[in-house]
PDB file of C-alpha atoms in Angstrom:
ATOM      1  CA  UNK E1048       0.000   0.000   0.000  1.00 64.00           C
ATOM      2  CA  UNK E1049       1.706   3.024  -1.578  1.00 76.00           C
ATOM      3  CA  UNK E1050      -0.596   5.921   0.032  1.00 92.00           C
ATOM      4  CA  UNK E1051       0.115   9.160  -1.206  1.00 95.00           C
ATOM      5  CA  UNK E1052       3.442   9.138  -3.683  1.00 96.00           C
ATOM      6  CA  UNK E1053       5.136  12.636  -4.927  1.00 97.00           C
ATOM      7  CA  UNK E1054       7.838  13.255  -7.316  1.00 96.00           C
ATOM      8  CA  UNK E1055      10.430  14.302  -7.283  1.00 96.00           C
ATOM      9  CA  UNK E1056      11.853  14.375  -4.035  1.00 95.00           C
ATOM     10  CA  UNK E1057      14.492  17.365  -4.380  1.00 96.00           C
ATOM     11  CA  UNK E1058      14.878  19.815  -6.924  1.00 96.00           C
ATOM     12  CA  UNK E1059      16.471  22.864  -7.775  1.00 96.00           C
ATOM     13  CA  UNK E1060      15.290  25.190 -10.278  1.00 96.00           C
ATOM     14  CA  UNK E1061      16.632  28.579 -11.646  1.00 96.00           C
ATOM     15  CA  UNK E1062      14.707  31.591 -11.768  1.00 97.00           C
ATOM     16  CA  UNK E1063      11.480  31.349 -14.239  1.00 96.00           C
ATOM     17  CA  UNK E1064      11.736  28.168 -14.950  1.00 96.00           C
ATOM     18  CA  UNK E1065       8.791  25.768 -14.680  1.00 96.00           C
ATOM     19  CA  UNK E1066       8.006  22.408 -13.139  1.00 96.00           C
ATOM     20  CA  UNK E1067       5.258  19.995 -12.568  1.00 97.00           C
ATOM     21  CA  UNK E1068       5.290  18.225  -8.453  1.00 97.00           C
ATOM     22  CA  UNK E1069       3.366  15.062  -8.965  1.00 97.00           C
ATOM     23  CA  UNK E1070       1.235  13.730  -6.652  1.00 98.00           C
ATOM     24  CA  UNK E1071      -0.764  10.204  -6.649  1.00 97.00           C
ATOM     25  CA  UNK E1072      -2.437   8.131  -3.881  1.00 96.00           C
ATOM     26  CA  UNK E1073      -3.769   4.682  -4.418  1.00 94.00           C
ATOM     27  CA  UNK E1074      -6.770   4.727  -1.112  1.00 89.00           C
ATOM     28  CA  UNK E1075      -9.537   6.285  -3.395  1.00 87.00           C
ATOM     29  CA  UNK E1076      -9.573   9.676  -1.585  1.00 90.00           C
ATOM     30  CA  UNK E1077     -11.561  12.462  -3.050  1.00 90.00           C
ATOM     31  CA  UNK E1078      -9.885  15.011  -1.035  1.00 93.00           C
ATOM     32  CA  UNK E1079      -6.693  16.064  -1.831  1.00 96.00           C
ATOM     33  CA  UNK E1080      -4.464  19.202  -0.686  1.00 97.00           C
ATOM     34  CA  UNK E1081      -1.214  20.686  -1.351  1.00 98.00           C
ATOM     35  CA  UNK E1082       0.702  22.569   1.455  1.00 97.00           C
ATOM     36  CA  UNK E1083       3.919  24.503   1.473  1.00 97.00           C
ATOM     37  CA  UNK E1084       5.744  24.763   4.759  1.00 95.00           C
ATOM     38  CA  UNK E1085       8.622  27.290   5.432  1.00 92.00           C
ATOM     39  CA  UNK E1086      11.025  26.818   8.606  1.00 82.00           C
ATOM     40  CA  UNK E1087       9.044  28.058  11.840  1.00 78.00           C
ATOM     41  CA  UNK E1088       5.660  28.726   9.943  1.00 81.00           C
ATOM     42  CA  UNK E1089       3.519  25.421  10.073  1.00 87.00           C
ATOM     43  CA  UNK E1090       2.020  24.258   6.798  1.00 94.00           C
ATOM     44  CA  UNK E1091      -0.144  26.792   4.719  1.00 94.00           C
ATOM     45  CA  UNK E1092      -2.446  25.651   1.991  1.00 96.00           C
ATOM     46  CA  UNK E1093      -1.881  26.376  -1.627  1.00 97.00           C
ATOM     47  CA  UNK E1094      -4.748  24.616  -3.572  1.00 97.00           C
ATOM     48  CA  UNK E1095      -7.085  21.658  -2.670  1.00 97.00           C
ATOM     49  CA  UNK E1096      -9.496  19.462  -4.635  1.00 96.00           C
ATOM     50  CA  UNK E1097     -12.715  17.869  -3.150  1.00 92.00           C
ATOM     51  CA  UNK E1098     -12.567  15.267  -6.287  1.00 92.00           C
ATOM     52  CA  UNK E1099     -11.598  14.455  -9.939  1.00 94.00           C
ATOM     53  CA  UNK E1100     -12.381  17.827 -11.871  1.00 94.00           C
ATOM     54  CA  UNK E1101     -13.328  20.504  -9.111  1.00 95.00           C
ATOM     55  CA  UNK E1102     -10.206  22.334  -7.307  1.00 97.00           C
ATOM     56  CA  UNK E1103     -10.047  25.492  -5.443  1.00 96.00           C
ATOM     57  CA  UNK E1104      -7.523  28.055  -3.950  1.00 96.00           C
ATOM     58  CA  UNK E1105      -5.913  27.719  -0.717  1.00 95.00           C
ATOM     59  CA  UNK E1106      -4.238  30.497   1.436  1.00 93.00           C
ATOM     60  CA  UNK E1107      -1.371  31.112  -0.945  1.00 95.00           C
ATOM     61  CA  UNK E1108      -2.163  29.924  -4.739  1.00 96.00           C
ATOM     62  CA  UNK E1109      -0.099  32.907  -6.392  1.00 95.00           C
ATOM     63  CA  UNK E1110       2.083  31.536  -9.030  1.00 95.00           C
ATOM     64  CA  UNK E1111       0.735  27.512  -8.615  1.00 97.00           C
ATOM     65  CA  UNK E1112      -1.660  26.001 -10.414  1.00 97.00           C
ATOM     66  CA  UNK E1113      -3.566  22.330  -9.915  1.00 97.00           C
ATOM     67  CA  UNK E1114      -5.406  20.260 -12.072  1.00 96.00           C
ATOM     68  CA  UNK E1115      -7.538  16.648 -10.697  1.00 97.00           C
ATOM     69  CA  UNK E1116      -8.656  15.095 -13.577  1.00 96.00           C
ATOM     70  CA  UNK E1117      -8.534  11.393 -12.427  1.00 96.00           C
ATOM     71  CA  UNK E1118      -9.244  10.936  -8.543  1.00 94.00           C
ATOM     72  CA  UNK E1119      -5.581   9.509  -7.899  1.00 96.00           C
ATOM     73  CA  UNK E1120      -3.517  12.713  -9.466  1.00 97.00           C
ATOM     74  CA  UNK E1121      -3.132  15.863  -8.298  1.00 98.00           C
ATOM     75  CA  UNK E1122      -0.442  17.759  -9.481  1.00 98.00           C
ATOM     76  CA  UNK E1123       0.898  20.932  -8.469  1.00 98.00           C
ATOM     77  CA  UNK E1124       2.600  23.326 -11.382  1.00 97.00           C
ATOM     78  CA  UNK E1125       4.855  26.360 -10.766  1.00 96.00           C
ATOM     79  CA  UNK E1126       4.656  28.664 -13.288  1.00 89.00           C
ATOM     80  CA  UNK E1127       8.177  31.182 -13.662  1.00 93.00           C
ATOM     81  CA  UNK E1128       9.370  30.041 -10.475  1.00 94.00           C
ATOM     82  CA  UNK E1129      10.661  32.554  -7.944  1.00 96.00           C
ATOM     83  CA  UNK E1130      13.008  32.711  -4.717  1.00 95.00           C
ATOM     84  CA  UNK E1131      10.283  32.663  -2.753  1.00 95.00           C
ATOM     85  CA  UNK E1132       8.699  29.624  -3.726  1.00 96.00           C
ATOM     86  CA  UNK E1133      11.986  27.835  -2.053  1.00 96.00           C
ATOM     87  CA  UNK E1134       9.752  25.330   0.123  1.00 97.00           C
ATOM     88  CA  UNK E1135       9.175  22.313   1.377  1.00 96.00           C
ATOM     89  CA  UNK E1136       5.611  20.987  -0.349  1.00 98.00           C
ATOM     90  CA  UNK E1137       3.677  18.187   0.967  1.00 97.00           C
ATOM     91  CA  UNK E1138       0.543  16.174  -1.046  1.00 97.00           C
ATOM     92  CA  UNK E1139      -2.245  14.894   1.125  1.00 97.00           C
ATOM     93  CA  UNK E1140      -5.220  13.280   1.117  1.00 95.00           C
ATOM     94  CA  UNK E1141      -8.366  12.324   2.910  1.00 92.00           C
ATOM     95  CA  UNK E1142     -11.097  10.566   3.112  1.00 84.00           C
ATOM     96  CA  UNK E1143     -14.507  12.078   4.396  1.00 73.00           C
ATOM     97  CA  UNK E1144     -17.321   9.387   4.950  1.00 68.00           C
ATOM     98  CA  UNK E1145     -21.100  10.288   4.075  1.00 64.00           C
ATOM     99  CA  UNK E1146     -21.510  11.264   7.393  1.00 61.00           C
ATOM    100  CA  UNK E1147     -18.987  14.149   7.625  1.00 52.00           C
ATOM    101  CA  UNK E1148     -17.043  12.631   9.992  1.00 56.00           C
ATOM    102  CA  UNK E1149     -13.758  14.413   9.403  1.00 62.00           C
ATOM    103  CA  UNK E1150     -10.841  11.873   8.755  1.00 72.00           C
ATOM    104  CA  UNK E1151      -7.379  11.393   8.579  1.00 86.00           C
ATOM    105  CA  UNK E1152      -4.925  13.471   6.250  1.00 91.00           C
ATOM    106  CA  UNK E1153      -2.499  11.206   4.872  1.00 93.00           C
ATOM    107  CA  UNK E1154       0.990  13.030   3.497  1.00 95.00           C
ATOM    108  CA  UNK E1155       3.408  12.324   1.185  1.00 96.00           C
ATOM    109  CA  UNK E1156       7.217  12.629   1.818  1.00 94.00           C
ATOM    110  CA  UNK E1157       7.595  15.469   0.722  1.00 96.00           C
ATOM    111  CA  UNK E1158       9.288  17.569  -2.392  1.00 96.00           C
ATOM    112  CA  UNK E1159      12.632  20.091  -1.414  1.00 96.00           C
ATOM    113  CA  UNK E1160      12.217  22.745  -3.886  1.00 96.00           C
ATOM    114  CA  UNK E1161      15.214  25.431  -4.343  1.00 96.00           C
ATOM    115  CA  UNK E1162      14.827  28.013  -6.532  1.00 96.00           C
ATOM    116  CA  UNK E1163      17.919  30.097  -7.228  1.00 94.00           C
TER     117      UNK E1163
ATOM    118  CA  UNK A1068     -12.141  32.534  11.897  1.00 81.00           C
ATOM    119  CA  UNK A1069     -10.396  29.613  13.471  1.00 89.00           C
ATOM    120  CA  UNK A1070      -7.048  29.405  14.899  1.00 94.00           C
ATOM    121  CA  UNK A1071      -4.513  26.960  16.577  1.00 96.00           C
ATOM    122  CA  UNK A1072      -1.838  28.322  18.804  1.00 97.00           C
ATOM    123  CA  UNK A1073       1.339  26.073  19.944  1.00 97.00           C
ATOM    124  CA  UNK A1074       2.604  28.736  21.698  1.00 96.00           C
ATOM    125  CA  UNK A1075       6.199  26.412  22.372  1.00 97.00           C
ATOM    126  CA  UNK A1076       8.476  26.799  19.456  1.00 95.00           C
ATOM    127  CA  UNK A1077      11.328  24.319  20.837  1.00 96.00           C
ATOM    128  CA  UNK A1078      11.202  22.065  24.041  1.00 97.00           C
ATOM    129  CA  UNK A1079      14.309  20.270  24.753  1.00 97.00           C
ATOM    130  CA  UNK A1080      14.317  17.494  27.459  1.00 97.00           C
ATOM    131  CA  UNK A1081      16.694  14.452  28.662  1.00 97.00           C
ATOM    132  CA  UNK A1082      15.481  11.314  27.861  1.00 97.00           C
ATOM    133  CA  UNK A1083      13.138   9.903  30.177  1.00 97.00           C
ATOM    134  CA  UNK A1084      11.524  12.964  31.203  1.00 97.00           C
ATOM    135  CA  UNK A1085       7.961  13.869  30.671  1.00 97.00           C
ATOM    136  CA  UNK A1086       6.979  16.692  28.401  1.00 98.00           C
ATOM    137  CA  UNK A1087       3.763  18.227  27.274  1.00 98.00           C
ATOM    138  CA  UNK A1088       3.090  20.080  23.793  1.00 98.00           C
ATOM    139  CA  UNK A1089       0.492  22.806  24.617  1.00 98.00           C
ATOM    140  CA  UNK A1090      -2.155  23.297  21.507  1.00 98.00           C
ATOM    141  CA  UNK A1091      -4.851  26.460  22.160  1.00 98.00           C
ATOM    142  CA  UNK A1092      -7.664  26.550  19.475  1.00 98.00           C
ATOM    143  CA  UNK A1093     -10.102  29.334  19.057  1.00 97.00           C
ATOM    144  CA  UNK A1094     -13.354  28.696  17.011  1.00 95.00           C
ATOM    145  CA  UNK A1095     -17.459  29.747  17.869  1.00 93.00           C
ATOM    146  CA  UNK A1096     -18.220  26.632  16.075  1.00 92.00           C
ATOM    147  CA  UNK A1097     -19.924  23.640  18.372  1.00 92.00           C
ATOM    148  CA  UNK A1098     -19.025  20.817  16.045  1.00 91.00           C
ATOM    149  CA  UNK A1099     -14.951  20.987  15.233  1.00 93.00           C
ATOM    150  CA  UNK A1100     -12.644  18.059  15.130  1.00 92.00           C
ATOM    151  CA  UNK A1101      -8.485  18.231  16.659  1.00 95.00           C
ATOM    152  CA  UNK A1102      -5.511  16.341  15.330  1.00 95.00           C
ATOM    153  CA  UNK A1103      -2.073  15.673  16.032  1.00 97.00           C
ATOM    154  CA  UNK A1104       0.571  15.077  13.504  1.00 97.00           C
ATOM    155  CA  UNK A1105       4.265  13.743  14.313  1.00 97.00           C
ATOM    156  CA  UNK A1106       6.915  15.206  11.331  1.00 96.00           C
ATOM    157  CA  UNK A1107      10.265  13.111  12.400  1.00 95.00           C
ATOM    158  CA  UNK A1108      13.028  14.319  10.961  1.00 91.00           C
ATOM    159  CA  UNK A1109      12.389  12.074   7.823  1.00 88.00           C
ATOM    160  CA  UNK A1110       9.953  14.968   6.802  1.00 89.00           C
ATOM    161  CA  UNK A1111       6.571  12.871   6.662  1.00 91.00           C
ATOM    162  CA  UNK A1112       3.680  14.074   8.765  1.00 94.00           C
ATOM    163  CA  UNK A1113       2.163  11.113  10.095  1.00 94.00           C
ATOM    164  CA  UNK A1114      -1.170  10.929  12.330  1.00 93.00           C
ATOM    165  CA  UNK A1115      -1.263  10.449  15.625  1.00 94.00           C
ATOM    166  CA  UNK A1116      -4.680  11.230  17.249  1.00 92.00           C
ATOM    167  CA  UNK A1117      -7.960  12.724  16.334  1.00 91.00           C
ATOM    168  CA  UNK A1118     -10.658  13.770  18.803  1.00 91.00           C
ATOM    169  CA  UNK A1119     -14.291  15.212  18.172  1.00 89.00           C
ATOM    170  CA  UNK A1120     -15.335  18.509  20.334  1.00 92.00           C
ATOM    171  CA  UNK A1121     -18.910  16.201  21.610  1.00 89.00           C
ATOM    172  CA  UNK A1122     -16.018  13.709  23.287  1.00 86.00           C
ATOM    173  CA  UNK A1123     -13.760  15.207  25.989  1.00 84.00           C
ATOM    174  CA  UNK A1124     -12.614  12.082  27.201  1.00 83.00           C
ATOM    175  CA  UNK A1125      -8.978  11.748  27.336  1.00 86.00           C
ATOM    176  CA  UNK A1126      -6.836   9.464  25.460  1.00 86.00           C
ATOM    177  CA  UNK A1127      -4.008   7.221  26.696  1.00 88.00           C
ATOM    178  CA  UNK A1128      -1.785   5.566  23.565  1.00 89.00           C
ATOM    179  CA  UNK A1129       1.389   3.348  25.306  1.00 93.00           C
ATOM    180  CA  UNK A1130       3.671   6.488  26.424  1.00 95.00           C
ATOM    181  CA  UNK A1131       1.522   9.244  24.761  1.00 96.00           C
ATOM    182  CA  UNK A1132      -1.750  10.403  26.413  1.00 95.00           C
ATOM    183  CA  UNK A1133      -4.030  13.799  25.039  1.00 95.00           C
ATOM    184  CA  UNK A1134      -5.963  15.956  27.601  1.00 95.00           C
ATOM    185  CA  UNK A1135      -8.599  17.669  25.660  1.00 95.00           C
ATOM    186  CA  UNK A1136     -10.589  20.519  27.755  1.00 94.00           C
ATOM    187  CA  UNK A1137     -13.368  22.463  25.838  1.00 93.00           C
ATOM    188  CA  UNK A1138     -13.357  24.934  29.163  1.00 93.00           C
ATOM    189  CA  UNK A1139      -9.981  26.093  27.964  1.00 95.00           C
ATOM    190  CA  UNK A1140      -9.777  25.224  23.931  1.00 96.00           C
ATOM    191  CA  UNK A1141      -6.960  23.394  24.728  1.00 96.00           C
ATOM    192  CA  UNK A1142      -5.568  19.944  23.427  1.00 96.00           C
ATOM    193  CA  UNK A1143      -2.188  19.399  24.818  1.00 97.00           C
ATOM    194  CA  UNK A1144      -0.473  16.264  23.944  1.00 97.00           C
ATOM    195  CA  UNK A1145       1.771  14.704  26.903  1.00 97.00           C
ATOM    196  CA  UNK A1146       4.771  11.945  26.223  1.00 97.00           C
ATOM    197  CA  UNK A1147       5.722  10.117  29.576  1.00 97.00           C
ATOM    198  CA  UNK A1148       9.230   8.557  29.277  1.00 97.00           C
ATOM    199  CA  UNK A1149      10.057  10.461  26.462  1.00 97.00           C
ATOM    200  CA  UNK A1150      12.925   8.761  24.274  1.00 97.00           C
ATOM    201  CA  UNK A1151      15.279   9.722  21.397  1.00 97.00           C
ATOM    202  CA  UNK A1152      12.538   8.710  18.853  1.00 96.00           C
ATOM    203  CA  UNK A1153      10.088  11.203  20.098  1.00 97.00           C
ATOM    204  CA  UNK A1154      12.433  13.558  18.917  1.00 97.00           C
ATOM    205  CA  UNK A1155      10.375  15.517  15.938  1.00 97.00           C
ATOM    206  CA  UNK A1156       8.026  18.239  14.959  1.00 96.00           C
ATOM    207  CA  UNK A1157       4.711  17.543  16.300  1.00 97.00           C
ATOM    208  CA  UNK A1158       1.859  19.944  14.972  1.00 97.00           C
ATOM    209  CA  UNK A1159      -1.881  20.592  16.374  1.00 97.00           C
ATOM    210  CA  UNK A1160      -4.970  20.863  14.067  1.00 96.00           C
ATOM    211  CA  UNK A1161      -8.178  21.892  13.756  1.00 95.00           C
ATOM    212  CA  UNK A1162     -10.888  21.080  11.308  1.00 92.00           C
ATOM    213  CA  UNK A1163     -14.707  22.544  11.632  1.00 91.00           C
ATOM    214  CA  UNK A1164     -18.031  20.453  10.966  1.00 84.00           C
ATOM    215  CA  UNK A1165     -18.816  22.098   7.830  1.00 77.00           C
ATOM    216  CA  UNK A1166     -15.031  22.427   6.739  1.00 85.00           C
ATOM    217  CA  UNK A1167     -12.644  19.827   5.327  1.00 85.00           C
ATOM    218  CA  UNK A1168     -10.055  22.332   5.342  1.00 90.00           C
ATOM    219  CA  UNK A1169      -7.691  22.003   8.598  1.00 92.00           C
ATOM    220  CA  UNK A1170      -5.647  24.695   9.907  1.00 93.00           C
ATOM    221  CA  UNK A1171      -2.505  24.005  11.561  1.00 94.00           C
ATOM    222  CA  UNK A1172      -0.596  24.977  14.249  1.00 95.00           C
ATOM    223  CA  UNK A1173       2.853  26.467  13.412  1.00 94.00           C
ATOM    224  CA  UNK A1174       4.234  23.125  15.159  1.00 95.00           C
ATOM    225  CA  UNK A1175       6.357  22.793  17.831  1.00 97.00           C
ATOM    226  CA  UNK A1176      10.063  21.291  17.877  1.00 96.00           C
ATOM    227  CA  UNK A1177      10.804  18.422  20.589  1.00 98.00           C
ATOM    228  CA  UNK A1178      14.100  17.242  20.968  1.00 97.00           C
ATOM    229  CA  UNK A1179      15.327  14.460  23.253  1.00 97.00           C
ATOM    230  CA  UNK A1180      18.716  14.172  24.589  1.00 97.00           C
ATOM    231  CA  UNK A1181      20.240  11.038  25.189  1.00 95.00           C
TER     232      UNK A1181
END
């Protein structure tokens, strides 16, 4: 049982570049999230998805953008990247059964971004 | 709006001492629901304990036990024995009944001498 996978693990990109973090988990979630977290400031939410085609903004979607077109990917795109999108981003995922019972987030490892 | 406060940045302790995270939530909400998420140094959150606001009762887990009072918004987390292994980030959350967007904590650092 894989849960939720993300690619790549480091990466370092140069100023205005682009990239694509991938994101996949295999336990038929429909919600899915992606967080950046900088040292000392907890995790803050960039974009999350309550299933395959609907996604929404987080507190800090500026230069990301998401796309959920199957239930198991949900990647996370950085458009002209920037210094200060030198993070650490996390993928999760959770369940929440019909009666709203608010469930577990499940993370990914992790992607070290460096943009220089 | 909601909020979660660990107001401890970085405890340090010797092993075998007992240490509790302190986690202060604000919300008007009556239905809510608080987690707690380990990040070891590895960098993976992983889940450790949630608790609904309609169930106060406290939680014992081996060496880790939660004391959740609704007269003080507060979920603090307590390790007894702590060990090397405890040594990580551990973070307090906070999800509302008609959300299924948490908000964290800004985490707080343990680390465990030998």
């Amino acid at each position: 049982n894989a849960g939720v996978t993300q690619t790549p693990k480091f990466r370092i990109l140069k100023i205005g570049q682009s990239m694509t973090l991938q994101c996949t988990q295999d336990m038929n979630h429909n919600y899915m999230y992606w967080y950046r977290q900088d040292p000392g400031m907890g995790l803050k939410l960039i974009y999350y998805s309550v299933g395959a085609g609907i996604t929404d903004k987080g507190e800090v979607p500026n230069g990301y953008n998401v796309s959920r077109s199957t239930t198991e990917d949900f990647p996370l795109r950085l458009e002209l990247a920037a210094p200060s999108q030198t993070s650490v981003y996390f993928c999760a995922s959770s369940y929440t059964d019909p009666g709203q019972i608010k469930n577990i987030q499940y993370f990914g490892a992790g992607t070290r971004l460096s943009v220089l | 709006a909601q909020k979660v406060t660990q107001a401890q940045t970085e405890i340090s302790v010797v092993e075998k001492e007992d240490v509790t995270l302190d986690c202060v939530y604000e919300t008007r909400d009556t239905t809510y629901y608080l987690f707690w998420y380990k990040q070891p140094p590895s960098g993976e959150l992983v889940f450790l304990i949630r608790r609904n606001s309609f169930d106060e009762q406290n939680e014992i887990s081996g060496r880790y036990s939660w004391n959740f009072q609704k007269s003080t918004s507060s979920f603090n987390f307590t390790i007894t024995a702590s060990q090397v292994v405890d040594s990580a980030v551990y973070f307090c959350a906070l999800i509302l009944g008609g959300s299924y967007i948490p908000t964290f904590g800004r985490g707080t650092s343990l680390i465990v001498h030998p």
